[in-house]
Short mmCIF file of C-alpha atoms in Angstrom, two decimals:
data_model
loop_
_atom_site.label_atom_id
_atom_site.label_comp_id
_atom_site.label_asym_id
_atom_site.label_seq_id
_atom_site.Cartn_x
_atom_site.Cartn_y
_atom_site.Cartn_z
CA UNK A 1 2.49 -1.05 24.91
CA UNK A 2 3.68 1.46 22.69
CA UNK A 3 4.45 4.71 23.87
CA UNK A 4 4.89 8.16 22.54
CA UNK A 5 8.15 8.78 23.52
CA UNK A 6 9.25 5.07 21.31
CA UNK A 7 7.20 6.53 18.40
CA UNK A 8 9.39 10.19 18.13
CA UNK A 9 7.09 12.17 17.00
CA UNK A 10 9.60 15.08 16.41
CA UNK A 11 11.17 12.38 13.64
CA UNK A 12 9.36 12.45 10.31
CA UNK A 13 7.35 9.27 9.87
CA UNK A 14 6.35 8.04 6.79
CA UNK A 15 2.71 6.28 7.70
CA UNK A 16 2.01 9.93 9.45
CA UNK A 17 3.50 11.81 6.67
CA UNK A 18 1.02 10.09 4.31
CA UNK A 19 -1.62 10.10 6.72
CA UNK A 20 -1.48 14.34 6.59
CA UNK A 21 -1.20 14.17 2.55
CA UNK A 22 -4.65 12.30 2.77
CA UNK A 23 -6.05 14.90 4.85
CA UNK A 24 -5.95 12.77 8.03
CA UNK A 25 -5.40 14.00 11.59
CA UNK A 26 -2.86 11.63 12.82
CA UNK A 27 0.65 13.60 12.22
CA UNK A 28 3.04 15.99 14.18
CA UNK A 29 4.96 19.22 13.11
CA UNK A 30 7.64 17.18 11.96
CA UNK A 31 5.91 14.95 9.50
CA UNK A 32 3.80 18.10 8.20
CA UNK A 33 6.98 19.75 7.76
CA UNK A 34 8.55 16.54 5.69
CA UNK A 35 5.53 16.44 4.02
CA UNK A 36 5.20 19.69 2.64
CA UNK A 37 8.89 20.33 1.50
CA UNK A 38 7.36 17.51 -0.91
CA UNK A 39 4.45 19.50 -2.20
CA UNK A 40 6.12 22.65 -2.91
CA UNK A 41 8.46 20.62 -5.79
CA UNK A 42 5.98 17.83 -6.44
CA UNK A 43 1.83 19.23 -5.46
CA UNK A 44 0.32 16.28 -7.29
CA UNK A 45 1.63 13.84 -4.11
CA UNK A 46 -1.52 14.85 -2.16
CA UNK A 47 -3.55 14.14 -5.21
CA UNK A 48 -1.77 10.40 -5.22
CA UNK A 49 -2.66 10.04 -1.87
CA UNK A 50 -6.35 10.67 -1.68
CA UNK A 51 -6.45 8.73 -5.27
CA UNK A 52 -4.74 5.92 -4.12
CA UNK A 53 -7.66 5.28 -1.92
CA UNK A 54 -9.70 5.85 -4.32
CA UNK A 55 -7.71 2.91 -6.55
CA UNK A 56 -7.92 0.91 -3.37
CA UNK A 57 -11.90 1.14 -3.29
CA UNK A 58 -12.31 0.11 -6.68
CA UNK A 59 -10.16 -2.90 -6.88
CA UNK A 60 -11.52 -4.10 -3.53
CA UNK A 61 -14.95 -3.73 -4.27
CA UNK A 62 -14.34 -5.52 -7.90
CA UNK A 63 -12.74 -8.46 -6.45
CA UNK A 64 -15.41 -9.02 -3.31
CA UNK A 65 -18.50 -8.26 -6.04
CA UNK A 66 -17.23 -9.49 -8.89
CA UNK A 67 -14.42 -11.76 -8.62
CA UNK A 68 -15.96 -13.62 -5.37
CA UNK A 69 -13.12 -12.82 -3.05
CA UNK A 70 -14.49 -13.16 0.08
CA UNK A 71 -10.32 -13.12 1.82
CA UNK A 72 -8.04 -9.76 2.04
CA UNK A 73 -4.57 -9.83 3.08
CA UNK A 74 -3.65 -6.06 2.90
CA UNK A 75 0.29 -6.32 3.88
CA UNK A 76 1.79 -2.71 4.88
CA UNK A 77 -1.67 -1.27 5.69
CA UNK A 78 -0.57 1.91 6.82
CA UNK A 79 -2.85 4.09 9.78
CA UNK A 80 -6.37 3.62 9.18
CA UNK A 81 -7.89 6.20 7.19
CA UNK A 82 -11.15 6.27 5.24
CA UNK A 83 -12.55 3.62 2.91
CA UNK A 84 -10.53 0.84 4.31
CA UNK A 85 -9.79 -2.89 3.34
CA UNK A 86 -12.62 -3.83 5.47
CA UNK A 87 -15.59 -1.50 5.17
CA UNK A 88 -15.04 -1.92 1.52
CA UNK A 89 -15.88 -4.98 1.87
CA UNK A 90 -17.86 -5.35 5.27
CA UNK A 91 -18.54 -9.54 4.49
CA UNK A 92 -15.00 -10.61 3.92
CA UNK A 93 -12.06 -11.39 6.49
CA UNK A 94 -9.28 -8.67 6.19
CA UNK A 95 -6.19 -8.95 7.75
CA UNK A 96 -3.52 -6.19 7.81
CA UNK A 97 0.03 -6.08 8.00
CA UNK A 98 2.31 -3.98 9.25
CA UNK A 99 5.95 -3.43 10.96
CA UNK A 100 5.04 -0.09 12.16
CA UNK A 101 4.07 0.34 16.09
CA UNK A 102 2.16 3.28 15.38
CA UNK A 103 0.56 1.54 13.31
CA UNK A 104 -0.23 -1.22 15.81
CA UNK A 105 -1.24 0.84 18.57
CA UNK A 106 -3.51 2.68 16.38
CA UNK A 107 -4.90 -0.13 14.99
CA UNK A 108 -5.56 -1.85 19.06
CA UNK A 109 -6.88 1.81 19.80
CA UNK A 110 -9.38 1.06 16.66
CA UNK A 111 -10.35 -2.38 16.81
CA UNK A 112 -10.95 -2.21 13.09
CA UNK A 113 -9.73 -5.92 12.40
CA UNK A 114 -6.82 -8.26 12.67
CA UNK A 115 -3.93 -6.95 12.48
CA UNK A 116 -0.60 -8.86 12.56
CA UNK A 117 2.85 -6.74 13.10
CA UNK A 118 5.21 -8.00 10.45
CA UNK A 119 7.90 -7.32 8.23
CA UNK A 120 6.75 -7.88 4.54
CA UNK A 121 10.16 -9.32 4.32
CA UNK A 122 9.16 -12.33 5.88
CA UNK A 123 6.03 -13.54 3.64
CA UNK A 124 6.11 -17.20 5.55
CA UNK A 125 5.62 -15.61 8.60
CA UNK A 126 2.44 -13.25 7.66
CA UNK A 127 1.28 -16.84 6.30
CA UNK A 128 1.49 -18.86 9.15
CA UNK A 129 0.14 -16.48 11.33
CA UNK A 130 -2.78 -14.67 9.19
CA UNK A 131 -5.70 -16.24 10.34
CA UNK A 132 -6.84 -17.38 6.99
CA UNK A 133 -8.39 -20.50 4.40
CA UNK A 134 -5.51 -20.34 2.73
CA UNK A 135 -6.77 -24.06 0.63
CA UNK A 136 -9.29 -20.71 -0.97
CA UNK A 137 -8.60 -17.60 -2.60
CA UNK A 138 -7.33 -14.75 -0.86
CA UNK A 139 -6.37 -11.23 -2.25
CA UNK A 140 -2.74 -9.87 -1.44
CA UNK A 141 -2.57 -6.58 -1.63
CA UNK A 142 0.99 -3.96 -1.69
CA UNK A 143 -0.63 -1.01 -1.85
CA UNK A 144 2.44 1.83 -2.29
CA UNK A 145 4.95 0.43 0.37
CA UNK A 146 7.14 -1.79 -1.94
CA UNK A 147 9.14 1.45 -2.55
CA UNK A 148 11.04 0.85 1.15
CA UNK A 149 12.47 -2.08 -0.76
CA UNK A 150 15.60 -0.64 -2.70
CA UNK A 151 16.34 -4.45 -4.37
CA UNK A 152 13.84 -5.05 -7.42
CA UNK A 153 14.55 -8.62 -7.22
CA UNK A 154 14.16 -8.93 -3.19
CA UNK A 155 10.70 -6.93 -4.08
CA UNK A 156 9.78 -9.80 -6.85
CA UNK A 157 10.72 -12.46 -4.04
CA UNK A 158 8.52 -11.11 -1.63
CA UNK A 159 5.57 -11.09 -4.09
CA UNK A 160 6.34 -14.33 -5.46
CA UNK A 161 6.82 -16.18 -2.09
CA UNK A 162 3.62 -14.52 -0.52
CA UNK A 163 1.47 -15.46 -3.79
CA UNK A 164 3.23 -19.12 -3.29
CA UNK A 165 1.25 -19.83 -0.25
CA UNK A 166 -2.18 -19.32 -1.78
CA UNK A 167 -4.99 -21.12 -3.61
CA UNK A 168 -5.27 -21.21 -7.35
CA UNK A 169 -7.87 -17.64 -8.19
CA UNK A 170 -5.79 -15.73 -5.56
CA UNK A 171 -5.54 -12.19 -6.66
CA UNK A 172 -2.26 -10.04 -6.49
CA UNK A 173 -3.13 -5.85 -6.00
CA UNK A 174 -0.36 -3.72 -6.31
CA UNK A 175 0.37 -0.39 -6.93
CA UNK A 176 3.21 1.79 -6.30
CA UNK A 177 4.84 5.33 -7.13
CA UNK A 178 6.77 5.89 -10.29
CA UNK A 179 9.73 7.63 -12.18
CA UNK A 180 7.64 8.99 -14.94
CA UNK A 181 8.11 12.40 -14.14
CA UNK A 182 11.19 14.61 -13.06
CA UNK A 183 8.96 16.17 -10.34
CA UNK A 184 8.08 13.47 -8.80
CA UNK A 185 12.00 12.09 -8.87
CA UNK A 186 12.69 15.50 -6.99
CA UNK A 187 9.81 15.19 -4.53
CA UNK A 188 11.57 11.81 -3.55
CA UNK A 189 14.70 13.37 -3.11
CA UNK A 190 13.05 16.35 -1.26
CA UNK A 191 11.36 13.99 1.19
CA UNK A 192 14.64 12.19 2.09
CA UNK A 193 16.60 15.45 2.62
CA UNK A 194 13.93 16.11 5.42
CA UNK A 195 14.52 13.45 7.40
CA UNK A 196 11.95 10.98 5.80
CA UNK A 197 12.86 7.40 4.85
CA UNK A 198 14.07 7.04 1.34
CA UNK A 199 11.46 5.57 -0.85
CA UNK A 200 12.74 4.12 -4.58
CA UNK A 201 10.14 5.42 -8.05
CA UNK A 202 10.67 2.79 -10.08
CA UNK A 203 9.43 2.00 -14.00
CA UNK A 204 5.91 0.69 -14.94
CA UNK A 205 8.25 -1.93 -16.35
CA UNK A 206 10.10 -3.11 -13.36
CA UNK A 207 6.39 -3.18 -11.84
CA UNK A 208 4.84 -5.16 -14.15
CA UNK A 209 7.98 -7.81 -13.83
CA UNK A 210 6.18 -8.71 -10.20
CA UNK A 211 2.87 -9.89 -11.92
CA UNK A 212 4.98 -12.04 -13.97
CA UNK A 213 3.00 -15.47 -14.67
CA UNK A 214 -0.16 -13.90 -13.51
CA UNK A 215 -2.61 -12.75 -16.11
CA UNK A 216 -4.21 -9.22 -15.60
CA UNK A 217 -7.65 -8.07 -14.87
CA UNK A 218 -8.76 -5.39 -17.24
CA UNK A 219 -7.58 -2.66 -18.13
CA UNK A 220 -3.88 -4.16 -16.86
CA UNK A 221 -1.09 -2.12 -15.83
CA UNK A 222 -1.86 1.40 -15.92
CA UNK A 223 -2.15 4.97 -13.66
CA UNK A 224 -4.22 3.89 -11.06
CA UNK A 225 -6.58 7.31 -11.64
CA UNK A 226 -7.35 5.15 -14.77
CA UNK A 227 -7.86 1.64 -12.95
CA UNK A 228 -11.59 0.79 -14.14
CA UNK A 229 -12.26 5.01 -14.15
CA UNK A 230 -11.15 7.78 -16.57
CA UNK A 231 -8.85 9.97 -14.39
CA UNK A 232 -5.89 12.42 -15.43
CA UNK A 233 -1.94 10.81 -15.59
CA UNK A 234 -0.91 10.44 -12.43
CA UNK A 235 2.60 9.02 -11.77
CA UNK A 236 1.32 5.81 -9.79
CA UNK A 237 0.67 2.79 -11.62
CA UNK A 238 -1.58 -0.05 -10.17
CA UNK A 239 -3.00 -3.36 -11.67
CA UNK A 240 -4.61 -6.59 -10.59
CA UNK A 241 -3.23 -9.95 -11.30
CA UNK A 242 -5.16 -13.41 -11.02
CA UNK A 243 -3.58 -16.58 -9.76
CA UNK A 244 -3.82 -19.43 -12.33
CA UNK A 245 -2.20 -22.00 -10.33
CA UNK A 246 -0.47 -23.40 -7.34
#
């Protein structure tokens, strides 16, 4: 069992970090601390958090009323917050992913679903073991963790091998924090100076390149405050990309 001693809370933590950003309870000094040294260069990271959930509600609740999705393989879930995976959409199977024990204990503490602890780095692993129909669609979802990656191509290999083990209609949700602004460049660099782990902005280009071969849903690859709703630029970029075959 995990303990908090093995979790050091007096270490900045990146799950708790984001959980405070969202307005959550779950953090310690030292992750507030991390946290804001980021909003006092960059204030529009709070705003990303609470609208990534936001993006996150949308998508889910397109693809299990409109696309038929009735599978959710959320990989890198993150604590549990508000408007999750599954009480978006209370009818399908969710599993989550994660490598974080805090995560993990929080999630046993919860019993909020099934939860498998896993690197994302090993997408034939999360296969085998996530207790889905794989022979239907399922919906894979990165939602801002492929940043930890600092490889592009290692990111496009985890997408593309994860995708590989699904059914034809399988849907890929992604989004993920961007370069587009020199703030938001400096809140990255602020929240590694304070102990955080580094996280890589890329390009809405270099995102796009991991929905390569997979059409996208409407409106395609855009800020995810404008994902299917009419919100100010945000520098986060999301989209949705359907499976066409095997």
């Amino acid at each position: 069992m995990t303990t908090e001693s093995e979790l050091q809370t007096d270490v900045p933590h990146a799950a708790r970090i984001w959980n405070y950003w969202m307005g959550g309870t779950d953090n310690f000094p030292a992750d507030r601390a991390a946290g804001d040294a980021v909003v006092r260069v960059y204030p529009e990271i709070a705003v990303m958090a609470r609208e990534s959930r936001r993006f996150l509600t949308r998508v889910v609740r397109y693809l299990a009323e409109e696309a038929g999705i009735r599978q959710f393989l959320d990989i890198g879930t993150g604590l549990p917050t508000m408007q999750n995976t599954h009480e978006v959409a209370p009818a399908a199977r969710v599993v989550y992913v994660d490598n974080d024990p805090l995560v993990l204990a929080h999630a046993r503490r919860l019993g909020t679903g099934s939860y498998i602890h896993a690197d994302y780095h090993e997408p034939e692993r999360i296969l085998a073991e996530a207790e889905l129909d794989f022979s239907q669609p399922v919906a894979v979802m990165f939602m801002g963790v492929l940043g930890y990656e600092p490889d592009l191509d290692v990111v496009r290999s985890i997408v593309s091998r994860t995708l590989a083990g699904t059914a034809p209609g399988s849907h890929l949700v992604l989004w993920d924090g961007t370069n587009t602004t020199p703030a938001v460049v400096e809140g990255a660099k602020r929240l590694a100076e304070s102990g955080g782990v580094p996280y890589i902005l890329r390009g809405p280009d270099e995102l796009a390149s991991c929905f390569d071969g997979l059409p996208l849903i409407e409106p395609g690859l855009v800020p995810i405050t404008r994902w299917r709703a009419e919100g100010d630029f945000i520098d986060a970029y999301g989209a949705v990309g359907r499976s066409l075959g095997a």
